[in-house]
Coordinates of C-alpha atoms in Angstrom, one line a residue:
Chain A
M1 CA 0.3 0.1 -0.1
N2 CA 1.4 3.4 -1.0
G3 CA 2.0 5.7 1.9
K4 CA -0.2 9.1 1.9
L5 CA -0.6 12.4 4.1
Y6 CA -4.0 13.3 5.4
A7 CA -4.5 17.0 6.7
I8 CA -7.8 16.2 8.9
G9 CA -10.0 19.4 9.7
T10 CA -11.1 18.6 13.6
G11 CA -13.7 21.6 13.7
P12 CA -14.0 23.7 16.4
G13 CA -13.7 21.7 19.3
S14 CA -16.5 19.1 20.4
S15 CA -15.4 15.2 19.5
D16 CA -18.5 15.1 17.6
L17 CA -18.6 17.9 15.3
I18 CA -15.8 16.3 13.1
T19 CA -17.3 14.8 9.6
V20 CA -17.9 11.1 9.1
R21 CA -14.6 11.0 6.7
A22 CA -12.5 12.1 9.5
A23 CA -14.0 9.9 12.0
R24 CA -13.3 7.0 9.6
L25 CA -9.8 7.6 8.2
L26 CA -9.1 8.4 12.1
G27 CA -9.5 4.7 12.6
Q28 CA -7.2 3.7 10.3
L29 CA -3.9 5.8 10.5
D30 CA -0.5 4.6 11.2
L31 CA 0.9 7.6 12.6
L32 CA -0.9 10.7 13.6
Y33 CA 0.9 13.9 14.1
A34 CA -0.5 17.0 16.2
P35 CA 0.2 20.2 17.3
A36 CA 1.0 20.5 20.9
G37 CA -0.4 22.5 23.3
R38 CA 0.7 26.1 24.6
R39 CA 2.4 25.9 27.8
G40 CA 3.1 22.4 27.4
G41 CA -0.6 21.5 28.2
D42 CA -2.4 18.4 26.0
S43 CA -3.0 19.2 22.2
L44 CA -6.7 20.3 22.1
A45 CA -7.0 19.3 18.4
L46 CA -5.5 15.5 19.7
S47 CA -7.8 15.5 22.2
I48 CA -10.5 16.2 20.0
V49 CA -10.1 13.1 17.8
R50 CA -8.5 11.2 20.2
E51 CA -12.2 8.9 20.7
Y52 CA -11.6 7.7 17.0
L53 CA -8.1 6.8 16.9
G54 CA -7.5 2.7 16.0
E55 CA -4.7 1.2 18.5
Q56 CA -2.2 0.9 16.0
V57 CA -1.9 4.3 15.5
E58 CA 1.3 6.3 16.7
V59 CA 0.7 9.1 18.0
R60 CA 3.5 12.2 17.7
E61 CA 2.9 15.7 18.7
R62 CA 5.2 18.7 17.9
H63 CA 5.6 22.1 18.9
F64 CA 5.5 24.8 16.5
P65 CA 6.6 27.8 17.9
M66 CA 4.6 31.0 17.9
S67 CA 7.8 32.6 18.0
T68 CA 8.5 36.1 16.1
H69 CA 11.7 34.8 14.7
D70 CA 11.0 33.3 11.5
D71 CA 14.3 31.3 11.1
E72 CA 13.1 29.4 14.3
K73 CA 9.7 28.6 12.8
E74 CA 10.7 28.0 9.5
Q75 CA 13.2 25.4 10.8
V76 CA 10.4 23.5 12.8
W77 CA 8.6 23.3 9.7
D78 CA 11.3 22.1 7.5
E79 CA 12.2 19.3 10.3
V80 CA 8.7 18.1 11.0
A81 CA 7.8 18.2 6.8
E82 CA 10.8 16.0 6.1
E83 CA 10.3 13.5 9.1
M84 CA 6.6 13.1 7.2
A85 CA 7.8 12.7 3.9
Q86 CA 10.3 10.2 5.3
E87 CA 7.4 8.4 6.8
V88 CA 5.2 8.6 3.8
A89 CA 7.7 7.1 1.5
A90 CA 8.1 4.4 4.1
G91 CA 4.8 3.3 2.7
R92 CA 3.0 4.7 6.1
Q93 CA -0.6 6.5 5.9
V94 CA 0.3 9.4 8.4
G95 CA -2.4 11.9 9.3
F96 CA -2.0 15.7 11.1
V97 CA -4.6 16.9 12.8
T98 CA -5.4 20.8 13.0
L99 CA -8.5 23.0 14.2
G100 CA -11.7 24.1 12.4
D101 CA -11.0 23.7 8.7
A102 CA -8.0 22.6 7.3
M103 CA -7.4 25.5 4.9
L104 CA -8.5 28.4 6.8
F105 CA -6.3 30.0 9.0
S106 CA -4.4 26.6 9.7
T107 CA -1.0 26.0 10.5
W108 CA -0.9 22.9 7.9
V109 CA -0.3 25.1 4.8
F110 CA 3.0 25.8 6.1
L111 CA 3.4 22.0 5.9
L112 CA 1.5 22.1 2.7
K113 CA 4.2 24.9 1.4
R114 CA 7.2 22.2 1.3
L115 CA 5.1 18.9 0.6
Q116 CA 2.9 19.9 -2.1
G117 CA 4.3 17.7 -5.3
R118 CA 6.4 15.2 -2.8
V119 CA 4.0 13.0 -1.6
Q120 CA 0.5 11.9 -2.1
L121 CA -1.8 13.9 -0.4
E122 CA -5.5 14.5 0.6
V123 CA -7.2 17.1 3.0
I124 CA -10.5 16.4 4.8
P125 CA -12.4 19.7 5.3
G126 CA -13.6 20.7 8.8
V127 CA -16.5 22.7 10.5
T128 CA -15.0 26.5 11.0
S129 CA -15.4 28.5 14.3
F130 CA -17.3 30.5 13.1
A131 CA -20.1 28.5 11.8
A132 CA -20.0 26.6 15.1
I133 CA -20.6 30.3 16.6
A134 CA -23.4 31.0 14.5
A135 CA -25.2 27.4 15.2
R136 CA -24.7 27.6 18.9
A137 CA -25.8 31.7 19.3
I138 CA -28.5 31.0 16.7
F139 CA -27.1 34.1 14.9
P140 CA -26.8 33.7 11.3
L141 CA -23.8 35.5 9.2
A142 CA -24.4 36.2 5.6
M143 CA -27.8 35.2 3.3
E144 CA -28.6 35.4 -0.4
Q145 CA -26.8 38.7 -1.9
Q146 CA -24.8 39.4 1.3
S147 CA -21.3 39.4 2.0
M148 CA -18.9 38.2 4.4
A149 CA -15.7 39.1 5.5
V150 CA -13.4 36.9 7.8
V151 CA -10.6 39.4 9.4
S152 CA -7.9 39.1 12.1
C153 CA -8.1 41.5 14.9
T154 CA -4.4 41.8 14.3
A155 CA -4.9 44.0 11.2
P156 CA -4.8 47.6 11.4
E157 CA -7.7 49.1 12.5
A158 CA -8.8 50.7 9.3
E159 CA -9.0 47.5 7.7
L160 CA -11.4 45.9 10.4
E161 CA -13.2 49.6 9.6
Q162 CA -13.3 48.8 5.9
A163 CA -14.7 45.1 5.9
L164 CA -17.1 46.0 8.9
R165 CA -18.6 49.1 6.3
Q166 CA -19.0 47.2 3.4
H167 CA -19.9 43.3 4.2
S168 CA -23.3 42.5 5.8
C169 CA -21.2 40.0 8.4
V170 CA -17.8 40.4 9.3
V171 CA -16.3 37.7 11.6
L172 CA -13.5 39.1 13.6
M173 CA -10.9 36.6 14.5
K174 CA -8.1 36.8 17.5
V175 CA -9.8 39.2 19.7
Y176 CA -7.4 38.2 22.7
G177 CA -5.9 41.4 24.1
R178 CA -7.7 43.8 21.5
F179 CA -11.1 43.6 23.0
A180 CA -11.5 47.1 24.2
K181 CA -10.5 48.8 20.5
V182 CA -12.8 46.2 18.7
R183 CA -15.7 47.2 20.8
D184 CA -14.7 51.1 20.9
L185 CA -14.4 50.7 17.0
L186 CA -18.3 48.5 16.7
D187 CA -20.0 51.2 18.9
R188 CA -18.9 54.0 16.7
L189 CA -19.9 52.2 13.7
E190 CA -23.4 51.7 15.5
L191 CA -22.7 48.1 15.6
L192 CA -23.0 47.0 18.8
P193 CA -26.5 45.7 18.8
H194 CA -25.5 43.4 16.0
A195 CA -22.5 42.0 17.6
L196 CA -21.7 38.9 19.7
L197 CA -18.6 37.8 21.0
M198 CA -17.7 33.5 22.1
A199 CA -15.3 31.9 23.2
E200 CA -14.9 27.9 22.7
A201 CA -17.4 27.5 21.2
S202 CA -18.6 24.0 21.3
L203 CA -16.2 23.0 24.1
P204 CA -17.1 22.7 27.6
N205 CA -16.1 26.4 28.5
E206 CA -18.2 28.2 26.2
Q207 CA -18.7 31.3 26.7
C208 CA -21.2 34.0 25.0
F209 CA -21.2 37.6 25.4
R210 CA -24.0 39.8 23.9
S211 CA -24.3 42.9 25.1
L212 CA -20.7 44.0 24.7
G213 CA -20.6 47.9 25.5
D214 CA -21.4 46.6 28.8
L215 CA -18.2 44.8 29.0
G216 CA -15.4 46.2 30.9
N217 CA -12.1 47.2 29.0
E218 CA -10.3 44.1 31.9
V219 CA -13.1 41.7 30.7
A220 CA -10.8 38.0 31.1
L221 CA -11.5 36.7 27.5
P222 CA -10.6 33.3 26.7
Y223 CA -7.8 33.0 24.2
F224 CA -10.1 31.4 21.2
S225 CA -12.4 34.5 21.2
T226 CA -14.6 35.5 18.4
I227 CA -16.7 38.3 17.5
V228 CA -19.4 38.0 14.7
V229 CA -21.0 41.1 13.5
N230 CA -24.3 40.7 11.3
R231 CA -26.1 44.1 10.5
A232 CA -29.1 42.4 9.3
W233 CA -29.7 40.7 12.6
L234 CA -30.0 42.0 16.1
S235 CA -27.5 39.9 18.6
A236 CA -29.5 40.6 21.8
T237 CA -33.0 38.9 20.3
S238 CA -31.4 35.8 19.3
N239 CA -32.2 33.4 21.6
S240 CA -29.9 30.6 22.2
T241 CA -29.1 27.1 23.7
T242 CA -25.8 28.6 25.0
K243 CA -25.0 29.2 28.7
E244 CA -24.9 32.4 28.8
V245 CA -22.5 34.7 31.0
L246 CA -23.9 38.0 30.9
Chain B
M1 CA -40.5 14.2 25.3
N2 CA -40.4 17.8 24.2
G3 CA -40.3 18.3 20.8
K4 CA -37.4 20.0 19.4
L5 CA -36.3 21.5 15.9
Y6 CA -33.1 20.8 14.4
A7 CA -31.6 22.9 11.6
I8 CA -28.6 20.1 10.1
G9 CA -25.8 21.4 7.9
T10 CA -25.5 18.5 5.5
G11 CA -21.9 19.7 4.6
P12 CA -21.1 20.1 0.6
G13 CA -22.2 17.2 -0.8
S14 CA -20.4 13.6 -0.3
S15 CA -22.6 11.7 2.3
D16 CA -19.7 11.4 4.7
L17 CA -18.5 14.8 5.1
I18 CA -21.2 15.2 7.7
T19 CA -20.3 15.7 10.6
V20 CA -20.9 12.8 13.1
R21 CA -22.9 15.0 15.1
A22 CA -25.8 15.1 12.8
A23 CA -25.2 11.8 11.7
R24 CA -25.9 10.5 15.0
L25 CA -29.3 12.8 15.2
L26 CA -30.7 11.9 12.1
G27 CA -30.7 8.4 13.6
Q28 CA -33.5 9.5 16.2
L29 CA -35.6 12.0 14.5
D30 CA -39.4 11.5 14.2
L31 CA -39.9 13.9 11.1
L32 CA -37.4 15.4 8.7
Y33 CA -37.8 18.8 6.1
A34 CA -35.5 18.3 3.2
P35 CA -35.9 21.4 0.3
A36 CA -37.3 19.5 -3.2
G37 CA -35.1 19.6 -5.9
R38 CA -35.1 22.0 -8.9
R39 CA -36.9 20.4 -11.5
G40 CA -38.7 18.2 -9.6
G41 CA -35.4 15.9 -8.9
D42 CA -34.7 14.6 -6.0
S43 CA -33.4 17.1 -3.0
L44 CA -29.9 16.8 -2.5
A45 CA -29.8 17.8 0.6
L46 CA -31.8 14.4 1.2
S47 CA -30.1 12.6 -1.0
I48 CA -26.9 13.1 1.2
V49 CA -28.4 12.4 4.4
R50 CA -30.5 9.7 3.6
E51 CA -28.4 6.7 4.5
Y52 CA -28.0 8.1 8.1
L53 CA -32.2 7.9 8.6
G54 CA -34.0 6.2 11.1
E55 CA -37.0 3.5 10.0
Q56 CA -39.6 5.6 12.1
V57 CA -38.4 9.1 10.6
E58 CA -41.0 10.6 8.3
V59 CA -39.7 12.7 5.5
R60 CA -41.6 15.6 3.9
E61 CA -40.0 17.6 0.6
R62 CA -41.3 21.0 0.5
H63 CA -40.3 23.4 -2.7
F64 CA -39.4 26.6 -1.7
P65 CA -40.1 28.8 -5.2
M66 CA -37.2 30.7 -6.7
S67 CA -39.3 33.4 -7.7
T68 CA -38.6 37.2 -7.5
H69 CA -42.2 37.1 -6.1
D70 CA -41.2 37.6 -2.6
D71 CA -45.0 37.4 -1.5
E72 CA -45.0 33.3 -3.1
K73 CA -42.3 33.0 -1.5
E74 CA -43.1 34.4 2.2
Q75 CA -46.0 32.4 1.9
V76 CA -44.4 29.4 1.5
W77 CA -41.9 29.6 4.6
D78 CA -44.9 30.7 6.4
E79 CA -46.7 27.8 5.7
V80 CA -43.7 25.3 6.7
A81 CA -42.7 27.5 9.9
E82 CA -46.3 27.2 11.1
E83 CA -46.2 23.4 10.2
M84 CA -43.3 23.1 11.9
A85 CA -44.1 24.9 14.6
Q86 CA -47.1 22.4 15.4
E87 CA -45.1 19.0 15.0
V88 CA -42.8 20.5 18.1
A89 CA -45.4 21.8 19.6
A90 CA -47.0 17.6 19.4
G91 CA -43.5 16.9 21.0
R92 CA -41.7 15.5 17.8
Q93 CA -38.0 15.5 17.2
V94 CA -37.9 17.7 13.7
G95 CA -35.2 18.2 11.8
F96 CA -34.9 20.1 8.5
V97 CA -31.8 19.7 6.2
T98 CA -29.9 22.2 4.5
L99 CA -26.7 22.3 2.1
G100 CA -23.2 23.4 3.3
D101 CA -23.4 25.1 6.8
A102 CA -27.2 25.9 8.2
M103 CA -26.1 29.3 8.8
L104 CA -24.3 31.0 5.8
F105 CA -26.3 31.3 2.7
S106 CA -29.0 29.0 3.7
T107 CA -32.5 29.2 3.5
W108 CA -33.0 27.4 7.0
V109 CA -32.5 31.5 8.4
F110 CA -36.3 32.2 6.4
L111 CA -37.7 29.7 8.6
L112 CA -35.5 30.9 11.8
K113 CA -36.9 34.6 11.2
R114 CA -40.3 32.5 11.8
L115 CA -39.5 30.1 14.4
Q116 CA -36.9 32.1 17.1
G117 CA -38.3 32.2 20.3
R118 CA -41.8 30.2 19.4
V119 CA -40.0 26.3 19.4
Q120 CA -37.0 25.3 21.2
L121 CA -34.4 24.6 17.9
E122 CA -30.8 23.9 18.1
V123 CA -28.1 24.2 14.7
I124 CA -26.1 21.8 13.8
P125 CA -22.9 23.2 11.8
G126 CA -21.5 21.8 8.5
V127 CA -18.5 22.3 6.4
T128 CA -19.2 24.7 3.6
S129 CA -18.8 24.2 0.0
F130 CA -15.5 26.6 0.0
A131 CA -13.6 24.5 2.7
A132 CA -14.7 21.6 0.4
I133 CA -13.5 23.5 -2.5
A134 CA -10.2 24.4 -0.7
A135 CA -9.6 20.9 0.4
R136 CA -10.0 19.3 -3.2
A137 CA -7.9 21.7 -5.1
I138 CA -5.7 21.5 -2.1
F139 CA -5.7 25.4 -3.0
P140 CA -5.3 27.1 0.6
L141 CA -8.3 30.2 1.4
A142 CA -6.8 32.7 4.0
M143 CA -3.7 32.1 6.8
E144 CA -2.7 34.8 9.6
Q145 CA -2.9 38.1 9.2
Q146 CA -4.9 37.1 6.1
S147 CA -8.9 38.3 5.3
M148 CA -10.9 36.2 3.6
A149 CA -14.6 37.5 1.8
V150 CA -17.2 35.6 0.9
V151 CA -19.4 37.2 -2.1
S152 CA -21.9 36.4 -4.4
C153 CA -21.5 36.8 -8.4
T154 CA -24.8 38.4 -7.9
A155 CA -23.4 41.6 -6.3
P156 CA -22.8 44.7 -8.8
E157 CA -19.2 44.0 -10.2
A158 CA -18.0 47.2 -8.4
E159 CA -18.3 45.0 -4.9
L160 CA -16.6 42.4 -6.5
E161 CA -13.8 44.2 -7.7
Q162 CA -13.8 46.2 -3.6
A163 CA -13.7 42.7 -2.3
L164 CA -10.8 41.3 -4.8
R165 CA -8.5 44.5 -4.1
Q166 CA -8.6 44.5 -0.6
H167 CA -9.0 40.8 0.8
S168 CA -6.4 38.4 0.2
C169 CA -8.7 35.3 -0.7
V170 CA -12.1 35.7 -2.1
V171 CA -14.9 33.3 -2.4
L172 CA -16.7 34.1 -5.5
M173 CA -19.9 32.4 -5.1
K174 CA -22.9 31.8 -7.7
V175 CA -20.8 31.9 -10.8
Y176 CA -23.6 30.7 -12.9
G177 CA -25.0 32.6 -15.8
R178 CA -22.0 35.3 -15.1
F179 CA -18.9 33.4 -15.6
A180 CA -17.6 35.5 -18.7
K181 CA -17.7 38.8 -16.7
V182 CA -16.1 37.5 -13.6
R183 CA -13.3 35.9 -15.7
D184 CA -13.1 39.4 -17.1
L185 CA -12.8 41.0 -13.9
L186 CA -10.1 38.7 -12.9
D187 CA -7.8 39.3 -16.2
R188 CA -8.0 43.0 -15.3
L189 CA -6.7 42.8 -11.8
E190 CA -4.7 40.3 -13.0
L191 CA -5.7 37.6 -10.8
L192 CA -6.4 34.8 -13.2
P193 CA -3.0 32.7 -12.3
H194 CA -4.3 33.2 -8.4
A195 CA -8.1 31.4 -9.1
L196 CA -9.7 28.4 -9.6
L197 CA -13.4 27.6 -10.6
M198 CA -14.8 24.2 -9.0
A199 CA -18.2 22.9 -9.6
E200 CA -19.8 20.0 -7.3
A201 CA -17.3 19.8 -4.6
S202 CA -16.7 16.3 -3.4
L203 CA -19.8 15.0 -5.9
P204 CA -18.9 12.2 -8.8
N205 CA -19.8 15.3 -11.2
E206 CA -17.1 17.1 -9.5
Q207 CA -15.0 19.4 -11.5
C208 CA -12.1 21.7 -11.4
F209 CA -11.0 24.6 -13.8
R210 CA -7.6 26.0 -13.3
S211 CA -6.4 27.9 -16.4
L212 CA -10.0 30.1 -16.4
G213 CA -8.1 32.9 -19.1
D214 CA -8.7 29.9 -21.5
L215 CA -12.1 29.2 -21.0
G216 CA -14.7 30.4 -23.7
N217 CA -17.7 32.4 -22.6
E218 CA -20.0 29.6 -23.3
V219 CA -18.4 26.8 -21.6
A220 CA -21.3 25.1 -19.7
L221 CA -20.9 25.2 -16.2
P222 CA -23.0 23.6 -13.5
Y223 CA -25.1 25.0 -10.9
F224 CA -23.1 24.8 -8.0
S225 CA -19.8 26.7 -9.6
T226 CA -17.7 29.1 -7.4
I227 CA -14.7 30.8 -7.8
V228 CA -11.9 30.5 -5.1
V229 CA -9.0 33.4 -5.5
N230 CA -5.8 33.4 -3.2
R231 CA -3.6 36.4 -4.3
A232 CA -0.8 34.8 -2.2
W233 CA -0.7 31.2 -4.1
L234 CA -0.5 30.0 -7.7
S235 CA -3.4 27.9 -8.5
A236 CA -1.7 26.1 -11.7
T237 CA 0.8 25.0 -9.2
S238 CA -1.4 23.2 -6.6
N239 CA -1.5 19.6 -7.2
S240 CA -4.8 17.5 -6.8
T241 CA -6.5 14.4 -6.4
T242 CA -9.4 16.3 -8.1
K243 CA -10.7 14.8 -11.6
E244 CA -9.3 17.6 -13.6
V245 CA -10.9 18.2 -16.6
L246 CA -8.7 21.0 -18.4

């Protein structure tokens, strides 16, 4: 049997939000790579898929530094890609798990750049975090002629403002540490009634905030916090099965 | 047992790209509503989920007209929503299947508007069509500081151009009938080498076109055709497991 590399999107966090295809594939792998957790903790991606792994699978966690030193990052990607290529060449079925979808804001793409054309590979898509947020908060994204933008709050404020002015729906990722700035921008654009913040959607610690104007600057937000804005929908009137903290 | 309404995203088309949660839930429903197919054909959403349905489930296909007469559409939504509310009130577990994700460009939201606050409801997210396209074509969407916009080709050309100028990645939905216009726009913006078109991703008739400049104006495209643009990636150099038609 020829070796192959599979990039597997785990979905947003709950184990049963991975695809049936991913669940079946995880039972058949020889080897699974998972990005190691921050601060030496367990890999979230690994914890999502663990129940589906076959007994034969060897699991290798690899730490990918968030370092601002590009050289250090590049070296880690190079090493892991080389290791994967050798395992596939040896005929093994090799997986790599990545949170959400594999092709959207995923570290997988750094490996892809190094491996495309070198090994046989297949990508299994996953449910994105914003789809899970919309579902849990029962808060629609775009519909019909509307448009959606997905941006990172690390972008310059002018870019965030432009997206918020031009699109019906905007997903603001990586809110962590930038909440006050983003809240003030939403306030200035009169979009607070159309916004909600969700952290850890579909996970046990899921939190949903719908009155962002009432939140203090120093609110402690989990790392995976996202704001969704839909100017055609009022966030306060959406009902929800979500545990509301406000 | 209390009645409940579940909106279930089926994912892009292949039956094994629905979530494990959706597959399990489909085995337990009393009643499933599905949007009827165009031209009286089978419902695609229904065909995706059929293998997971329990023996007890009653299936009801309902036709939602694409009519430009808003009154006609509104009346159908009103009727189906009322029927669903009555079934839930009678204590039944009622599902509604919708292609892709339930909260993004989904007809489900028309029912949601009528039922929110009236019945207990839960939304099961799904894999979006663009995630499936990116996976099948092995063509990344946005990463890191980049941004993504998802727009409909039915929007004014100026809006499409703005999105293409401002975002690293743009997903152009509803290409059908507008291919020549969009191709010429991509040509003018020098984005053709960064674009690909995919139709029916993950389905048996999947088609992927990577050299859009070589396609004639009269090319026959399937109804579900989407163009993905990533200005940080060359479409021609992506390898792929997809059946290539050019």
